[in-house]
Amino acid sequence: LTMTTTLRVRDLRVSYGPVQAVRSISFEIEPKAIVALLGANGAGKSTTLRAITGLQRPVEGEIEFEGRSISRITPMQLARAGIAFSPEGRRPFGEMSVLENLLVGAHTRPRDVAKKLDRIYEYFPRLKERSKQISSSLSGGEQQMLAIGRALMAEPKLLLLDEPTLGLAPLLAREIMRILREINDEQGISILIVEQNARMALKLCDYAYVLASGRLTAEGTGGDLLKGDYIQNAYIGN
Ligand code: ATP
């Protein structure tokens, strides 16, 4: 018995007018896997996520989630389908409290709310301490925690994260990575993480794909890529 592949992207091409941002890439995410999408600035990582989430219509290609085509999904339908997306530089609704933001995250699945809140507060005790605080006054790291927590309130099967550690101190970035692993272990949620911090992402992930100028140039397990040329030659040795 084989489980249906969580996400399958086939021959995806995405352009912005004349700019070919993604030039025919194919990759997969197996159930309960953490997959990293790595690459330099402008490699096409965010564009790939925008295509998966329906924010950008692909020129070509097929995207399947749990065996069904989501090539024409709209961002509105995404959460209901079981995919949660935390875009780069994600800022929660600043004028709302931490708790209110988390409750908004549950609007597509408004059940077991108290239980889900408890669980998120266990992962991120800082959010519990600050539950009544206005979100705009949270630190960068706390806002990232809130973005992840809010995504979890929708009970996703697949969590898409665009640079969740961007701008965070290394210690805090590692803490976020550790919690992502815990969430994956305990809840079996598949995670696609876009990162510029290759070393950190490779330590976290089960499998990784490397994008350069819109093409996949390497792939392998986190361990293999950490050992191989990729990380040695990478523009980012951090
Ligand atoms: P970063 O880490 O800097 O976000 P990235 O790997 O996510 O990089 P993308 O943001 O996907 O890269 O960009 C891929 C290419 O598409 C780049 O050349 C970029 O300039 C271009 N691009 C992105 N968004 C647009 C847009 N709205 N209009 C035109 N070109 C765009």
CSV table of C-alpha atoms and ligand atoms in Angstrom, one decimal:
chain,number,residue,atom,x,y,z
A,1,LEU,CA,0.0,0.0,0.0
A,2,THR,CA,1.5,3.3,-1.0
A,3,MET,CA,0.3,6.6,0.2
A,4,THR,CA,-0.7,9.3,-2.3
A,5,THR,CA,2.1,11.8,-2.9
A,6,THR,CA,1.2,15.0,-1.0
A,7,LEU,CA,2.3,17.5,-3.6
A,8,ARG,CA,3.4,16.8,-7.2
A,9,VAL,CA,4.6,19.6,-9.4
A,10,ARG,CA,5.2,18.7,-13.1
A,11,ASP,CA,6.9,20.8,-15.8
A,12,LEU,CA,6.0,24.0,-14.1
A,13,ARG,CA,6.7,27.2,-16.0
A,14,VAL,CA,5.9,30.6,-14.7
A,15,SER,CA,6.6,33.9,-16.4
A,16,TYR,CA,6.1,37.6,-15.5
A,17,GLY,CA,5.6,39.0,-19.0
A,18,PRO,CA,8.9,38.4,-20.7
A,19,VAL,CA,10.7,37.3,-17.5
A,20,GLN,CA,10.8,33.5,-17.3
A,21,ALA,CA,11.0,33.1,-13.5
A,22,VAL,CA,10.5,29.3,-13.4
A,23,ARG,CA,11.6,27.2,-16.4
A,24,SER,CA,10.0,23.8,-16.3
A,25,ILE,CA,10.6,22.3,-12.9
A,26,SER,CA,9.2,19.1,-11.5
A,27,PHE,CA,9.4,17.9,-7.9
A,28,GLU,CA,7.4,16.0,-5.2
A,29,ILE,CA,6.6,16.1,-1.6
A,30,GLU,CA,5.9,12.8,0.1
A,31,PRO,CA,3.5,12.5,2.9
A,32,LYS,CA,4.9,13.8,6.2
A,33,ALA,CA,8.1,14.9,4.6
A,34,ILE,CA,9.9,18.2,5.1
A,35,VAL,CA,11.2,19.4,1.8
A,36,ALA,CA,13.4,22.5,1.3
A,37,LEU,CA,13.5,24.6,-1.8
A,38,LEU,CA,16.9,26.4,-1.9
A,39,GLY,CA,18.5,28.9,-4.1
A,40,ALA,CA,19.9,32.4,-4.4
A,41,ASN,CA,18.0,35.7,-4.7
A,42,GLY,CA,15.8,35.6,-7.8
A,43,ALA,CA,16.2,31.8,-8.4
A,44,GLY,CA,12.4,31.4,-8.6
A,45,LYS,CA,11.6,30.1,-5.1
A,46,SER,CA,8.8,32.5,-4.2
A,47,THR,CA,7.4,32.3,-7.7
A,48,THR,CA,7.1,28.5,-7.3
A,49,LEU,CA,5.1,29.0,-4.1
A,50,ARG,CA,3.0,31.7,-5.8
A,51,ALA,CA,2.1,29.2,-8.5
A,52,ILE,CA,1.3,26.4,-6.0
A,53,THR,CA,-1.0,28.7,-4.0
A,54,GLY,CA,-2.8,30.1,-7.0
A,55,LEU,CA,-1.4,33.6,-6.7
A,56,GLN,CA,0.3,33.4,-10.0
A,57,ARG,CA,-1.1,31.5,-13.0
A,58,PRO,CA,1.5,29.1,-14.5
A,59,VAL,CA,2.3,29.3,-18.2
A,60,GLU,CA,2.5,25.5,-18.3
A,61,GLY,CA,2.5,22.6,-15.9
A,62,GLU,CA,0.5,20.5,-13.6
A,63,ILE,CA,0.2,20.8,-9.8
A,64,GLU,CA,-1.5,18.0,-7.8
A,65,PHE,CA,-2.3,17.9,-4.1
A,66,GLU,CA,-3.1,14.4,-2.8
A,67,GLY,CA,-3.7,13.2,-6.3
A,68,ARG,CA,-6.0,16.0,-7.4
A,69,SER,CA,-5.2,18.8,-9.7
A,70,ILE,CA,-4.9,22.2,-7.9
A,71,SER,CA,-3.6,23.9,-11.0
A,72,ARG,CA,-6.6,26.2,-11.0
A,73,ILE,CA,-7.0,26.7,-7.3
A,74,THR,CA,-7.6,30.2,-5.9
A,75,PRO,CA,-5.9,31.4,-2.8
A,76,MET,CA,-9.3,31.5,-1.1
A,77,GLN,CA,-9.8,27.7,-1.7
A,78,LEU,CA,-6.4,26.8,-0.5
A,79,ALA,CA,-7.0,26.5,3.2
A,80,ARG,CA,-10.1,24.5,2.8
A,81,ALA,CA,-8.2,22.1,0.6
A,82,GLY,CA,-5.7,21.6,3.4
A,83,ILE,CA,-2.8,23.8,2.4
A,84,ALA,CA,-1.6,26.7,4.6
A,85,PHE,CA,0.8,29.4,3.3
A,86,SER,CA,3.0,31.8,5.1
A,87,PRO,CA,4.5,34.2,2.6
A,88,GLU,CA,7.8,35.9,2.9
A,89,GLY,CA,7.9,38.8,5.2
A,90,ARG,CA,4.5,37.7,6.6
A,91,ARG,CA,3.1,40.3,8.9
A,92,PRO,CA,0.0,39.2,10.8
A,93,PHE,CA,-2.9,41.6,11.0
A,94,GLY,CA,-1.0,44.2,13.0
A,95,GLU,CA,-4.0,45.9,14.6
A,96,MET,CA,-5.3,42.6,16.1
A,97,SER,CA,-4.1,40.8,19.1
A,98,VAL,CA,-2.1,37.6,19.0
A,99,LEU,CA,-5.2,35.6,20.1
A,100,GLU,CA,-7.4,37.3,17.5
A,101,ASN,CA,-4.9,36.5,14.7
A,102,LEU,CA,-4.9,32.9,15.8
A,103,LEU,CA,-8.7,32.8,15.8
A,104,VAL,CA,-8.8,34.2,12.2
A,105,GLY,CA,-6.5,31.3,11.2
A,106,ALA,CA,-9.2,28.9,12.3
A,107,HIS,CA,-12.0,30.4,10.3
A,108,THR,CA,-12.0,27.6,7.7
A,109,ARG,CA,-12.0,24.9,10.4
A,110,PRO,CA,-13.7,26.4,13.4
A,111,ARG,CA,-13.7,23.3,15.6
A,112,ASP,CA,-11.6,22.3,18.6
A,113,VAL,CA,-10.4,25.8,18.7
A,114,ALA,CA,-9.4,25.7,22.4
A,115,LYS,CA,-7.5,22.5,21.9
A,116,LYS,CA,-5.7,23.9,18.9
A,117,LEU,CA,-4.8,27.0,20.8
A,118,ASP,CA,-3.4,25.0,23.7
A,119,ARG,CA,-1.2,23.1,21.3
A,120,ILE,CA,0.1,26.1,19.5
A,121,TYR,CA,0.8,27.8,22.9
A,122,GLU,CA,2.8,24.6,23.8
A,123,TYR,CA,5.0,25.0,20.7
A,124,PHE,CA,5.3,28.8,21.2
A,125,PRO,CA,4.9,29.7,24.9
A,126,ARG,CA,5.9,33.3,23.9
A,127,LEU,CA,2.6,33.6,22.1
A,128,LYS,CA,0.7,32.6,25.1
A,129,GLU,CA,2.4,35.2,27.3
A,130,ARG,CA,1.6,37.7,24.6
A,131,SER,CA,-1.9,36.6,23.6
A,132,LYS,CA,-3.5,39.9,24.3
A,133,GLN,CA,-0.7,42.0,22.9
A,134,ILE,CA,-1.2,43.9,19.6
A,135,SER,CA,0.5,41.9,16.9
A,136,SER,CA,2.3,44.9,15.3
A,137,SER,CA,4.3,45.3,18.5
A,138,LEU,CA,5.7,41.8,18.4
A,139,SER,CA,9.4,41.2,17.6
A,140,GLY,CA,10.3,39.8,14.2
A,141,GLY,CA,10.7,36.3,15.6
A,142,GLU,CA,7.4,36.5,17.5
A,143,GLN,CA,5.6,37.6,14.4
A,144,GLN,CA,7.1,34.6,12.5
A,145,MET,CA,5.9,32.3,15.3
A,146,LEU,CA,2.4,33.9,15.1
A,147,ALA,CA,2.4,33.4,11.3
A,148,ILE,CA,3.2,29.7,11.8
A,149,GLY,CA,0.7,29.4,14.6
A,150,ARG,CA,-2.1,31.0,12.6
A,151,ALA,CA,-1.4,28.6,9.7
A,152,LEU,CA,-1.6,25.6,12.1
A,153,MET,CA,-5.1,26.8,13.2
A,154,ALA,CA,-6.4,25.8,9.8
A,155,GLU,CA,-5.2,22.2,10.4
A,156,PRO,CA,-3.3,21.9,7.2
A,157,LYS,CA,-1.9,18.8,5.7
A,158,LEU,CA,0.8,20.8,3.9
A,159,LEU,CA,2.4,23.9,5.3
A,160,LEU,CA,4.2,26.2,2.8
A,161,LEU,CA,6.7,28.6,4.4
A,162,ASP,CA,8.6,31.3,2.6
A,163,GLU,CA,11.8,32.2,4.5
A,164,PRO,CA,10.5,31.8,8.0
A,165,THR,CA,13.8,32.7,9.5
A,166,LEU,CA,14.5,35.8,7.4
A,167,GLY,CA,16.1,38.5,9.5
A,168,LEU,CA,16.1,36.5,12.7
A,169,ALA,CA,19.1,36.0,15.0
A,170,PRO,CA,20.7,32.5,14.4
A,171,LEU,CA,19.6,31.3,17.8
A,172,LEU,CA,16.0,32.2,17.2
A,173,ALA,CA,16.2,30.8,13.6
A,174,ARG,CA,17.4,27.5,15.0
A,175,GLU,CA,14.6,27.5,17.6
A,176,ILE,CA,12.0,28.0,14.8
A,177,MET,CA,13.6,25.1,12.8
A,178,ARG,CA,13.4,22.8,15.9
A,179,ILE,CA,9.8,23.6,16.4
A,180,LEU,CA,9.0,22.9,12.8
A,181,ARG,CA,10.5,19.5,13.2
A,182,GLU,CA,8.4,18.9,16.3
A,183,ILE,CA,5.2,20.0,14.5
A,184,ASN,CA,6.1,17.7,11.6
A,185,ASP,CA,6.9,14.7,14.0
A,186,GLU,CA,3.8,15.1,16.2
A,187,GLN,CA,1.2,16.1,13.6
A,188,GLY,CA,2.5,14.5,10.4
A,189,ILE,CA,2.1,17.8,8.6
A,190,SER,CA,4.2,18.0,5.4
A,191,ILE,CA,6.3,21.1,5.1
A,192,LEU,CA,7.7,22.9,2.1
A,193,ILE,CA,10.2,25.4,3.3
A,194,VAL,CA,11.8,28.1,1.1
A,195,GLU,CA,15.1,29.2,2.5
A,196,GLN,CA,18.2,31.2,1.7
A,197,ASN,CA,19.9,29.8,4.7
A,198,ALA,CA,20.8,26.5,3.1
A,199,ARG,CA,22.8,24.9,5.9
A,200,MET,CA,20.1,25.4,8.4
A,201,ALA,CA,17.4,24.2,6.0
A,202,LEU,CA,19.4,21.1,5.0
A,203,LYS,CA,19.8,20.1,8.6
A,204,LEU,CA,16.0,20.3,9.0
A,205,CYS,CA,14.7,18.8,5.9
A,206,ASP,CA,14.3,15.2,4.6
A,207,TYR,CA,14.9,16.2,1.0
A,208,ALA,CA,15.9,19.3,-0.8
A,209,TYR,CA,15.8,20.8,-4.3
A,210,VAL,CA,18.1,23.6,-5.4
A,211,LEU,CA,16.9,26.2,-7.9
A,212,ALA,CA,19.2,28.4,-10.0
A,213,SER,CA,17.8,30.8,-12.6
A,214,GLY,CA,14.4,29.1,-12.6
A,215,ARG,CA,15.8,25.6,-13.1
A,216,LEU,CA,16.5,22.7,-10.7
A,217,THR,CA,20.2,22.1,-10.5
A,218,ALA,CA,20.5,19.7,-7.6
A,219,GLU,CA,18.4,17.6,-5.4
A,220,GLY,CA,19.0,15.0,-2.6
A,221,THR,CA,18.6,14.3,1.0
A,222,GLY,CA,19.5,17.1,3.4
A,223,GLY,CA,22.5,15.0,4.6
A,224,ASP,CA,23.7,14.3,1.1
A,225,LEU,CA,23.5,17.9,0.0
A,226,LEU,CA,25.3,19.0,3.2
A,227,LYS,CA,28.2,16.7,2.4
A,228,GLY,CA,28.3,17.4,-1.3
A,229,ASP,CA,29.7,20.2,-3.5
A,230,TYR,CA,26.5,22.2,-3.4
A,231,ILE,CA,27.0,23.6,0.1
A,232,GLN,CA,30.7,24.1,-0.5
A,233,ASN,CA,30.2,26.1,-3.7
A,234,ALA,CA,27.1,27.8,-2.4
A,235,TYR,CA,26.9,31.6,-2.4
A,236,ILE,CA,25.7,31.1,1.1
A,237,GLY,CA,28.1,29.2,3.3
A,238,ASN,CA,26.2,30.1,6.5
B,1,ATP,P1,14.1,35.9,-3.3
B,1,ATP,O1,14.7,35.0,-2.3
B,1,ATP,O2,14.9,37.1,-3.6
B,1,ATP,O3,12.7,36.2,-3.0
B,1,ATP,P2,13.3,33.9,-5.2
B,1,ATP,O4,14.1,32.8,-5.5
B,1,ATP,O5,12.1,33.8,-4.4
B,1,ATP,O6,14.2,35.1,-4.7
B,1,ATP,P3,11.5,35.0,-7.2
B,1,ATP,O7,11.0,36.1,-6.2
B,1,ATP,O8,10.6,33.9,-7.4
B,1,ATP,O9,12.9,34.5,-6.7
B,1,ATP,O10,11.9,35.7,-8.5
B,1,ATP,C1,12.3,35.0,-9.7
B,1,ATP,C2,12.5,35.9,-10.9
B,1,ATP,O11,11.3,36.5,-11.3
B,1,ATP,C3,13.4,37.1,-10.6
B,1,ATP,O12,14.2,37.3,-11.7
B,1,ATP,C4,12.5,38.2,-10.3
B,1,ATP,O13,13.1,39.5,-10.6
B,1,ATP,C5,11.4,37.9,-11.2
B,1,ATP,N1,10.1,38.4,-10.7
B,1,ATP,C6,9.5,38.1,-9.5
B,1,ATP,N2,8.4,38.8,-9.3
B,1,ATP,C7,8.2,39.5,-10.4
B,1,ATP,C8,7.1,40.4,-10.9
B,1,ATP,N3,6.0,40.6,-10.2
B,1,ATP,N4,7.3,41.0,-12.1
B,1,ATP,C9,8.4,40.7,-12.9
B,1,ATP,N5,9.4,39.9,-12.5
B,1,ATP,C10,9.3,39.3,-11.3
